[in-house]
Amino acid sequence: MASDNCLKNQRKSGVELLKIIAIVLIVISHISQTIVKFKFNDALSTNVFMEFNSSFTFEEQIVLFTRTFGVIGNMIFFICSSFFLCENNSFRIKQTSKICFDTWLISWLVLAIYLIFDMCTRLTINELGIVKSLLPFNFNNNWFIGCYIMIIVVHPLLNCLIEKFDNKKLLFFCLFFFMIYDVYCFILNEPVFEYGVFLNYALIYLIVGLIKRNYKFIFEQSKFSYSMIIVGVLGLILTFVILGTSNCDGEIIVNANSNNNVFVVLLGLGLFAVFYRLDITSKFINYLSSLSLFIYLSHENLLFRELTRPMLFKWLCEQFHTNYLLVLLIMVLIVLFCSAVFSAVYKASLGKITYKLSIVFEKKFKHFFELITSKQKTTI
């Protein structure tokens, strides 16, 4: 019991530090996508290492490889959340509603800022960009946030599966679907059996719950965590080197940069285990981690992604010419700093409003739900 209490306290700093690393990885990946799209061509924005062995310099190859950091960051976030969601079966109405409110409000706020600049400068925003900004969950915008919300909504049901299944059945279930979705689909680039990102994340949730319930030693013993990290890192590197030098079809290479990459899953689990055991306590780390959602929403905002990041990239290229690795580093630092400042200001101001709105929404929803259930009882 003492060990469990200690580990729960460590979550405040160790796991939160890992979340900060995850958002940095995601930012690096998204900046890399901007560079790839506007430097190499649109085809390469979805075709990593198409010309690995010929036309790219070593620095350009590194820039291309950093695109994989995004799926690693996503997996880290999801594993961290899954581990602690397993502890609570309550429907998190306040949490989900606040995420929705923040997503809408930040998108609308950024749209308002760009519209003001549009009137004062030559910056042009087309009608489709306005519509997409008004509907931030549509058009595949903020897909990860939407998927994360859905997992939060259904997590009590997933917890029921974890609790009701005996160890052998749950282990078989997780291994079977892991081999289908994260090994078979990854190797053959074949989305069989109605594979989807949400379904894959639900599977990862069950795997984390299984480990936490019956195989917690995997998270607590360093030999397992470091083994998963080594296999994950080597697997990712070898995958891109082999695929890149074999002149294979571009779609197969794209699949290596996917959320069902078996090496991404192993790396995410291994990193979580390492940071789960860290004995660190820091209010500053906790605060930075609390900004991660806002940093994600601001730096990957549609208008910022399509208008500002390309302009910044072109300006930096004029300063540093073809040193794209240096351009990537400077862009990441600038975007991280600007997003962090924006997020800090938002959290201290509008973020408090969305928090109060989420409390009101939770009360109204519970009241509405009680009315429905009471009427059903009366009818019966």
CSV table of N, CA, C and O in Angstrom, one decimal, residues 239-344:
chain,number,residue,atom,x,y,z
A,239,THR,N,12.5,0.4,-39.4
A,239,THR,CA,11.3,0.5,-40.3
A,239,THR,C,11.5,1.5,-41.3
A,239,THR,O,11.4,1.3,-42.6
A,240,PHE,N,11.9,2.7,-40.9
A,240,PHE,CA,12.1,3.8,-41.9
A,240,PHE,C,13.3,3.6,-42.8
A,240,PHE,O,13.3,4.0,-44.0
A,241,VAL,N,14.4,3.1,-42.2
A,241,VAL,CA,15.6,2.9,-43.0
A,241,VAL,C,15.3,1.8,-44.1
A,241,VAL,O,15.6,1.9,-45.3
A,242,ILE,N,14.7,0.7,-43.7
A,242,ILE,CA,14.4,-0.4,-44.6
A,242,ILE,C,13.4,0.0,-45.7
A,242,ILE,O,13.7,-0.2,-46.9
A,243,LEU,N,12.3,0.6,-45.2
A,243,LEU,CA,11.3,1.0,-46.2
A,243,LEU,C,11.8,2.1,-47.1
A,243,LEU,O,11.6,2.2,-48.3
A,244,GLY,N,12.6,3.0,-46.6
A,244,GLY,CA,13.2,4.1,-47.3
A,244,GLY,C,14.2,3.7,-48.4
A,244,GLY,O,14.3,4.4,-49.4
A,245,THR,N,15.0,2.7,-48.1
A,245,THR,CA,16.0,2.3,-49.0
A,245,THR,C,15.6,1.2,-49.9
A,245,THR,O,16.3,0.8,-50.8
A,246,SER,N,14.3,0.7,-49.8
A,246,SER,CA,13.9,-0.4,-50.6
A,246,SER,C,13.0,0.1,-51.8
A,246,SER,O,12.5,-0.7,-52.6
A,247,ASN,N,12.8,1.4,-51.9
A,247,ASN,CA,12.0,2.0,-53.0
A,247,ASN,C,10.6,1.4,-53.1
A,247,ASN,O,10.1,1.1,-54.2
A,248,CYS,N,10.0,1.1,-51.9
A,248,CYS,CA,8.7,0.5,-51.9
A,248,CYS,C,7.6,1.5,-52.1
A,248,CYS,O,7.9,2.7,-52.1
A,249,ASP,N,6.4,1.0,-52.2
A,249,ASP,CA,5.3,1.9,-52.4
A,249,ASP,C,5.2,2.9,-51.3
A,249,ASP,O,5.3,2.6,-50.1
A,250,GLY,N,4.9,4.2,-51.6
A,250,GLY,CA,4.8,5.3,-50.6
A,250,GLY,C,3.7,5.0,-49.6
A,250,GLY,O,3.9,5.4,-48.4
A,251,GLU,N,2.6,4.4,-49.9
A,251,GLU,CA,1.6,4.2,-48.9
A,251,GLU,C,2.0,3.3,-47.8
A,251,GLU,O,1.6,3.4,-46.7
A,252,ILE,N,2.9,2.3,-48.1
A,252,ILE,CA,3.4,1.4,-47.1
A,252,ILE,C,4.3,2.2,-46.1
A,252,ILE,O,4.2,2.0,-44.9
A,253,ILE,N,5.0,3.2,-46.6
A,253,ILE,CA,5.9,4.0,-45.8
A,253,ILE,C,5.0,4.9,-44.9
A,253,ILE,O,5.3,5.1,-43.7
A,254,VAL,N,3.9,5.4,-45.4
A,254,VAL,CA,3.0,6.3,-44.7
A,254,VAL,C,2.4,5.5,-43.5
A,254,VAL,O,2.3,6.0,-42.4
A,255,ASN,N,2.1,4.2,-43.7
A,255,ASN,CA,1.5,3.4,-42.6
A,255,ASN,C,2.5,3.2,-41.5
A,255,ASN,O,2.0,3.0,-40.3
A,256,ALA,N,3.8,3.3,-41.7
A,256,ALA,CA,4.7,3.2,-40.6
A,256,ALA,C,4.6,4.4,-39.7
A,256,ALA,O,5.0,4.3,-38.5
A,257,ASN,N,4.0,5.5,-40.1
A,257,ASN,CA,3.8,6.7,-39.3
A,257,ASN,C,2.4,6.8,-38.9
A,257,ASN,O,1.7,7.8,-39.0
A,258,SER,N,1.9,5.7,-38.3
A,258,SER,CA,0.5,5.6,-37.9
A,258,SER,C,0.3,5.2,-36.5
A,258,SER,O,1.3,4.8,-35.8
A,259,ASN,N,-0.9,5.4,-36.0
A,259,ASN,CA,-1.2,5.2,-34.6
A,259,ASN,C,-1.3,3.7,-34.2
A,259,ASN,O,-1.3,3.4,-33.0
A,260,ASN,N,-1.3,2.8,-35.2
A,260,ASN,CA,-1.3,1.4,-34.8
A,260,ASN,C,0.0,0.7,-35.1
A,260,ASN,O,0.1,-0.5,-35.4
A,261,ASN,N,1.1,1.5,-35.1
A,261,ASN,CA,2.4,1.0,-35.2
A,261,ASN,C,2.8,0.3,-33.9
A,261,ASN,O,2.8,0.9,-32.9
A,262,VAL,N,3.1,-1.0,-34.0
A,262,VAL,CA,3.4,-1.8,-32.8
A,262,VAL,C,4.6,-1.2,-32.1
A,262,VAL,O,4.6,-1.3,-30.8
A,263,PHE,N,5.6,-0.6,-32.8
A,263,PHE,CA,6.8,-0.1,-32.1
A,263,PHE,C,6.4,1.2,-31.4
A,263,PHE,O,7.0,1.5,-30.3
A,264,VAL,N,5.5,2.0,-31.9
A,264,VAL,CA,5.0,3.2,-31.2
A,264,VAL,C,4.3,2.8,-29.9
A,264,VAL,O,4.5,3.4,-28.8
A,265,VAL,N,3.5,1.7,-29.9
A,265,VAL,CA,2.8,1.3,-28.7
A,265,VAL,C,3.8,0.8,-27.6
A,265,VAL,O,3.7,1.2,-26.5
A,266,LEU,N,4.8,0.0,-28.0
A,266,LEU,CA,5.8,-0.5,-27.1
A,266,LEU,C,6.6,0.7,-26.5
A,266,LEU,O,6.9,0.7,-25.3
A,267,LEU,N,7.0,1.7,-27.4
A,267,LEU,CA,7.8,2.8,-26.9
A,267,LEU,C,7.0,3.6,-25.9
A,267,LEU,O,7.5,4.1,-24.9
A,268,GLY,N,5.7,3.8,-26.2
A,268,GLY,CA,4.8,4.6,-25.3
A,268,GLY,C,4.7,3.9,-24.0
A,268,GLY,O,4.7,4.6,-22.9
A,269,LEU,N,4.4,2.6,-24.0
A,269,LEU,CA,4.3,1.9,-22.7
A,269,LEU,C,5.6,1.9,-21.9
A,269,LEU,O,5.6,2.1,-20.7
A,270,GLY,N,6.8,1.8,-22.6
A,270,GLY,CA,8.0,1.8,-21.9
A,270,GLY,C,8.3,3.1,-21.3
A,270,GLY,O,8.8,3.2,-20.1
A,271,LEU,N,8.1,4.2,-22.0
A,271,LEU,CA,8.3,5.6,-21.5
A,271,LEU,C,7.4,5.9,-20.3
A,271,LEU,O,7.9,6.5,-19.3
A,272,PHE,N,6.2,5.4,-20.4
A,272,PHE,CA,5.2,5.7,-19.3
A,272,PHE,C,5.8,5.0,-18.0
A,272,PHE,O,5.7,5.6,-16.9
A,273,ALA,N,6.2,3.7,-18.2
A,273,ALA,CA,6.7,3.0,-17.1
A,273,ALA,C,7.9,3.7,-16.4
A,273,ALA,O,8.0,3.7,-15.2
A,274,VAL,N,8.8,4.2,-17.2
A,274,VAL,CA,10.0,4.9,-16.7
A,274,VAL,C,9.6,6.2,-15.9
A,274,VAL,O,10.0,6.4,-14.7
A,275,PHE,N,8.7,7.0,-16.5
A,275,PHE,CA,8.3,8.2,-15.8
A,275,PHE,C,7.4,8.0,-14.7
A,275,PHE,O,7.2,8.8,-13.8
A,276,TYR,N,6.6,6.9,-14.7
A,276,TYR,CA,5.7,6.5,-13.7
A,276,TYR,C,6.5,6.3,-12.4
A,276,TYR,O,6.0,6.6,-11.3
A,277,ARG,N,7.7,5.8,-12.5
A,277,ARG,CA,8.5,5.5,-11.3
A,277,ARG,C,9.4,6.7,-10.8
A,277,ARG,O,10.0,6.6,-9.8
A,278,LEU,N,9.4,7.8,-11.6
A,278,LEU,CA,10.3,8.9,-11.2
A,278,LEU,C,9.8,9.5,-9.9
A,278,LEU,O,8.6,9.8,-9.7
A,279,ASP,N,10.7,9.8,-9.1
A,279,ASP,CA,10.4,10.5,-7.8
A,279,ASP,C,10.7,12.0,-7.9
A,279,ASP,O,11.7,12.5,-7.4
A,280,ILE,N,9.8,12.7,-8.5
A,280,ILE,CA,10.0,14.1,-8.8
A,280,ILE,C,8.7,14.8,-8.3
A,280,ILE,O,7.6,14.4,-8.5
A,281,THR,N,8.9,16.0,-7.7
A,281,THR,CA,7.8,16.8,-7.3
A,281,THR,C,8.1,18.2,-7.7
A,281,THR,O,9.1,18.8,-7.2
A,282,SER,N,7.3,18.8,-8.5
A,282,SER,CA,7.5,20.1,-9.0
A,282,SER,C,6.2,20.8,-9.4
A,282,SER,O,5.5,20.3,-10.3
A,283,LYS,N,5.8,21.9,-8.8
A,283,LYS,CA,4.6,22.7,-9.1
A,283,LYS,C,4.8,23.2,-10.5
A,283,LYS,O,3.8,23.4,-11.3
A,284,PHE,N,6.0,23.6,-10.9
A,284,PHE,CA,6.2,24.2,-12.2
A,284,PHE,C,5.9,23.2,-13.3
A,284,PHE,O,5.3,23.5,-14.4
A,285,ILE,N,6.4,21.9,-13.1
A,285,ILE,CA,6.1,20.9,-14.1
A,285,ILE,C,4.6,20.6,-14.2
A,285,ILE,O,4.0,20.5,-15.3
A,286,ASN,N,3.9,20.6,-13.0
A,286,ASN,CA,2.5,20.4,-13.0
A,286,ASN,C,1.8,21.5,-13.8
A,286,ASN,O,0.8,21.2,-14.6
A,287,TYR,N,2.2,22.7,-13.6
A,287,TYR,CA,1.6,23.9,-14.3
A,287,TYR,C,1.8,23.8,-15.8
A,287,TYR,O,0.9,23.9,-16.6
A,288,LEU,N,3.0,23.5,-16.3
A,288,LEU,CA,3.3,23.4,-17.7
A,288,LEU,C,2.5,22.2,-18.3
A,288,LEU,O,1.9,22.4,-19.4
A,289,SER,N,2.3,21.1,-17.6
A,289,SER,CA,1.6,20.0,-18.1
A,289,SER,C,0.1,20.4,-18.2
A,289,SER,O,-0.6,19.9,-19.1
A,290,SER,N,-0.4,21.2,-17.3
A,290,SER,CA,-1.8,21.7,-17.4
A,290,SER,C,-2.1,22.5,-18.6
A,290,SER,O,-3.3,22.7,-19.0
A,291,LEU,N,-1.1,23.0,-19.3
A,291,LEU,CA,-1.2,23.9,-20.5
A,291,LEU,C,-1.2,23.0,-21.7
A,291,LEU,O,-1.4,23.6,-22.8
A,292,SER,N,-1.0,21.7,-21.6
A,292,SER,CA,-0.7,20.9,-22.8
A,292,SER,C,-1.9,20.9,-23.8
A,292,SER,O,-1.7,21.0,-25.0
A,293,LEU,N,-3.1,20.8,-23.3
A,293,LEU,CA,-4.3,20.8,-24.2
A,293,LEU,C,-4.4,22.2,-24.9
A,293,LEU,O,-4.6,22.2,-26.1
A,294,PHE,N,-4.1,23.3,-24.2
A,294,PHE,CA,-4.2,24.6,-24.9
A,294,PHE,C,-3.1,24.8,-25.9
A,294,PHE,O,-3.3,25.4,-26.9
A,295,ILE,N,-1.9,24.2,-25.6
A,295,ILE,CA,-0.8,24.3,-26.5
A,295,ILE,C,-1.1,23.5,-27.8
A,295,ILE,O,-0.9,24.0,-28.9
A,296,TYR,N,-1.7,22.4,-27.6
A,296,TYR,CA,-2.1,21.5,-28.7
A,296,TYR,C,-3.1,22.3,-29.6
A,296,TYR,O,-3.0,22.4,-30.8
A,297,LEU,N,-4.1,22.8,-29.0
A,297,LEU,CA,-5.2,23.5,-29.7
A,297,LEU,C,-4.7,24.8,-30.4
A,297,LEU,O,-5.2,25.1,-31.5
A,298,SER,N,-3.8,25.5,-29.8
A,298,SER,CA,-3.3,26.7,-30.4
A,298,SER,C,-2.3,26.5,-31.5
A,298,SER,O,-2.4,27.1,-32.6
A,299,HIS,N,-1.3,25.7,-31.3
A,299,HIS,CA,-0.3,25.5,-32.3
A,299,HIS,C,-0.7,24.8,-33.5
A,299,HIS,O,-0.2,25.0,-34.6
A,300,GLU,N,-1.8,23.9,-33.3
A,300,GLU,CA,-2.3,23.1,-34.5
A,300,GLU,C,-3.6,23.7,-35.0
A,300,GLU,O,-4.3,23.1,-35.7
A,301,ASN,N,-3.9,24.9,-34.5
A,301,ASN,CA,-5.1,25.6,-35.0
A,301,ASN,C,-5.0,25.7,-36.6
A,301,ASN,O,-4.0,25.9,-37.1
A,302,LEU,N,-6.2,25.5,-37.2
A,302,LEU,CA,-6.2,25.5,-38.7
A,302,LEU,C,-5.6,26.7,-39.3
A,302,LEU,O,-4.8,26.6,-40.3
A,303,LEU,N,-6.0,27.9,-38.9
A,303,LEU,CA,-5.5,29.1,-39.5
A,303,LEU,C,-4.0,29.3,-39.2
A,303,LEU,O,-3.2,29.7,-40.1
A,304,PHE,N,-3.6,29.0,-38.0
A,304,PHE,CA,-2.2,29.2,-37.6
A,304,PHE,C,-1.3,28.2,-38.4
A,304,PHE,O,-0.2,28.5,-38.9
A,305,ARG,N,-1.9,27.0,-38.6
A,305,ARG,CA,-1.2,25.9,-39.4
A,305,ARG,C,-1.0,26.2,-40.8
A,305,ARG,O,0.0,26.0,-41.4
A,306,GLU,N,-2.1,26.8,-41.4
A,306,GLU,CA,-2.1,27.0,-42.9
A,306,GLU,C,-1.6,28.3,-43.3
A,306,GLU,O,-1.2,28.5,-44.4
A,307,LEU,N,-1.6,29.3,-42.4
A,307,LEU,CA,-1.2,30.7,-42.8
A,307,LEU,C,0.1,31.1,-42.1
A,307,LEU,O,1.0,31.6,-42.8
A,308,THR,N,0.2,31.0,-40.8
A,308,THR,CA,1.3,31.6,-40.1
A,308,THR,C,2.6,30.7,-40.2
A,308,THR,O,3.7,31.2,-40.4
A,309,ARG,N,2.4,29.4,-40.0
A,309,ARG,CA,3.6,28.5,-40.0
A,309,ARG,C,4.3,28.5,-41.3
A,309,ARG,O,5.5,28.6,-41.3
A,310,PRO,N,3.6,28.5,-42.5
A,310,PRO,CA,4.3,28.6,-43.7
A,310,PRO,C,5.1,29.9,-43.9
A,310,PRO,O,6.2,29.9,-44.4
A,311,MET,N,4.5,31.0,-43.5
A,311,MET,CA,5.1,32.3,-43.5
A,311,MET,C,6.4,32.3,-42.7
A,311,MET,O,7.4,32.8,-43.1
A,312,LEU,N,6.3,31.8,-41.5
A,312,LEU,CA,7.5,31.7,-40.6
A,312,LEU,C,8.5,30.8,-41.2
A,312,LEU,O,9.7,31.2,-41.2
A,313,PHE,N,8.1,29.7,-41.8
A,313,PHE,CA,9.1,28.8,-42.5
A,313,PHE,C,9.8,29.5,-43.6
A,313,PHE,O,11.1,29.5,-43.7
A,314,LYS,N,9.1,30.2,-44.5
A,314,LYS,CA,9.7,30.9,-45.6
A,314,LYS,C,10.7,32.0,-45.1
A,314,LYS,O,11.8,32.2,-45.7
A,315,TRP,N,10.3,32.7,-44.1
A,315,TRP,CA,11.2,33.8,-43.5
A,315,TRP,C,12.4,33.2,-43.0
A,315,TRP,O,13.5,33.7,-43.2
A,316,LEU,N,12.3,32.1,-42.2
A,316,LEU,CA,13.5,31.5,-41.7
A,316,LEU,C,14.4,30.9,-42.7
A,316,LEU,O,15.7,30.9,-42.6
A,317,CYS,N,13.8,30.4,-43.8
A,317,CYS,CA,14.6,29.9,-44.9
A,317,CYS,C,15.5,31.0,-45.6
A,317,CYS,O,16.6,30.8,-46.0
A,318,GLU,N,14.9,32.2,-45.6
A,318,GLU,CA,15.7,33.3,-46.2
A,318,GLU,C,16.8,33.7,-45.3
A,318,GLU,O,17.9,34.1,-45.7
A,319,GLN,N,16.7,33.4,-44.0
A,319,GLN,CA,17.8,33.8,-43.0
A,319,GLN,C,18.8,32.7,-43.0
A,319,GLN,O,20.0,33.0,-42.9
A,320,PHE,N,18.4,31.4,-43.1
A,320,PHE,CA,19.4,30.3,-42.9
A,320,PHE,C,19.5,29.4,-44.1
A,320,PHE,O,20.1,28.3,-44.1
A,321,HIS,N,18.9,29.9,-45.2
A,321,HIS,CA,19.0,29.2,-46.5
A,321,HIS,C,18.5,27.7,-46.4
A,321,HIS,O,17.4,27.5,-46.1
A,322,THR,N,19.3,26.7,-46.7
A,322,THR,CA,18.8,25.4,-46.8
A,322,THR,C,19.1,24.5,-45.6
A,322,THR,O,19.1,23.3,-45.7
A,323,ASN,N,19.4,25.1,-44.5
A,323,ASN,CA,19.7,24.4,-43.3
A,323,ASN,C,18.4,24.1,-42.6
A,323,ASN,O,18.0,24.7,-41.6
A,324,TYR,N,17.7,23.0,-43.1
A,324,TYR,CA,16.3,22.8,-42.7
A,324,TYR,C,16.2,22.2,-41.2
A,324,TYR,O,15.2,22.4,-40.5
A,325,LEU,N,17.3,21.6,-40.8
A,325,LEU,CA,17.3,21.1,-39.4
A,325,LEU,C,17.3,22.3,-38.4
A,325,LEU,O,16.6,22.3,-37.4
A,326,LEU,N,18.1,23.3,-38.7
A,326,LEU,CA,18.2,24.5,-37.9
A,326,LEU,C,16.8,25.2,-38.0
A,326,LEU,O,16.4,25.7,-36.9
A,327,VAL,N,16.3,25.3,-39.2
A,327,VAL,CA,15.0,25.9,-39.3
A,327,VAL,C,13.9,25.2,-38.5
A,327,VAL,O,13.1,25.9,-37.8
A,328,LEU,N,13.9,23.9,-38.5
A,328,LEU,CA,13.0,23.1,-37.7
A,328,LEU,C,13.2,23.4,-36.2
A,328,LEU,O,12.2,23.7,-35.5
A,329,LEU,N,14.4,23.5,-35.7
A,329,LEU,CA,14.7,23.7,-34.3
A,329,LEU,C,14.2,25.1,-33.9
A,329,LEU,O,13.5,25.3,-32.9
A,330,ILE,N,14.5,26.1,-34.7
A,330,ILE,CA,14.0,27.5,-34.4
A,330,ILE,C,12.5,27.6,-34.5
A,330,ILE,O,11.9,28.3,-33.6
A,331,MET,N,11.9,27.0,-35.5
A,331,MET,CA,10.4,27.1,-35.6
A,331,MET,C,9.8,26.4,-34.4
A,331,MET,O,8.8,26.9,-33.8
A,332,VAL,N,10.3,25.3,-33.9
A,332,VAL,CA,9.7,24.6,-32.8
A,332,VAL,C,9.8,25.5,-31.5
A,332,VAL,O,8.9,25.6,-30.8
A,333,LEU,N,11.0,26.1,-31.3
A,333,LEU,CA,11.2,27.0,-30.2
A,333,LEU,C,10.2,28.2,-30.2
A,333,LEU,O,9.6,28.5,-29.2
A,334,ILE,N,10.1,28.8,-31.4
A,334,ILE,CA,9.2,29.9,-31.5
A,334,ILE,C,7.7,29.5,-31.3
A,334,ILE,O,7.0,30.2,-30.5
A,335,VAL,N,7.3,28.4,-31.9
A,335,VAL,CA,5.9,28.0,-31.8
A,335,VAL,C,5.6,27.5,-30.4
A,335,VAL,O,4.5,27.9,-29.9
A,336,LEU,N,6.5,26.8,-29.8
A,336,LEU,CA,6.3,26.4,-28.4
A,336,LEU,C,6.2,27.6,-27.5
A,336,LEU,O,5.3,27.6,-26.6
A,337,PHE,N,7.1,28.6,-27.6
A,337,PHE,CA,7.0,29.8,-26.8
A,337,PHE,C,5.7,30.5,-26.9
A,337,PHE,O,5.0,30.9,-26.0
A,338,CYS,N,5.3,30.8,-28.2
A,338,CYS,CA,4.1,31.5,-28.5
A,338,CYS,C,2.9,30.8,-28.0
A,338,CYS,O,2.0,31.4,-27.4
A,339,SER,N,2.9,29.5,-28.2
A,339,SER,CA,1.7,28.7,-27.8
A,339,SER,C,1.6,28.6,-26.3
A,339,SER,O,0.5,28.7,-25.7
A,340,ALA,N,2.8,28.5,-25.6
A,340,ALA,CA,2.8,28.5,-24.1
A,340,ALA,C,2.3,29.8,-23.5
A,340,ALA,O,1.5,29.8,-22.6
A,341,VAL,N,2.7,30.9,-24.1
A,341,VAL,CA,2.3,32.2,-23.6
A,341,VAL,C,0.8,32.4,-23.8
A,341,VAL,O,0.0,32.8,-22.9
A,342,PHE,N,0.3,32.0,-25.0
A,342,PHE,CA,-1.1,32.1,-25.3
A,342,PHE,C,-1.9,31.2,-24.4
A,342,PHE,O,-2.9,31.6,-23.8
A,343,SER,N,-1.4,30.0,-24.1
A,343,SER,CA,-2.1,29.1,-23.3
A,343,SER,C,-2.1,29.6,-21.8
A,343,SER,O,-3.2,29.4,-21.1
A,344,ALA,N,-1.0,30.1,-21.3
A,344,ALA,CA,-1.0,30.7,-20.0
A,344,ALA,C,-2.0,31.8,-19.8
A,344,ALA,O,-2.7,31.8,-18.8
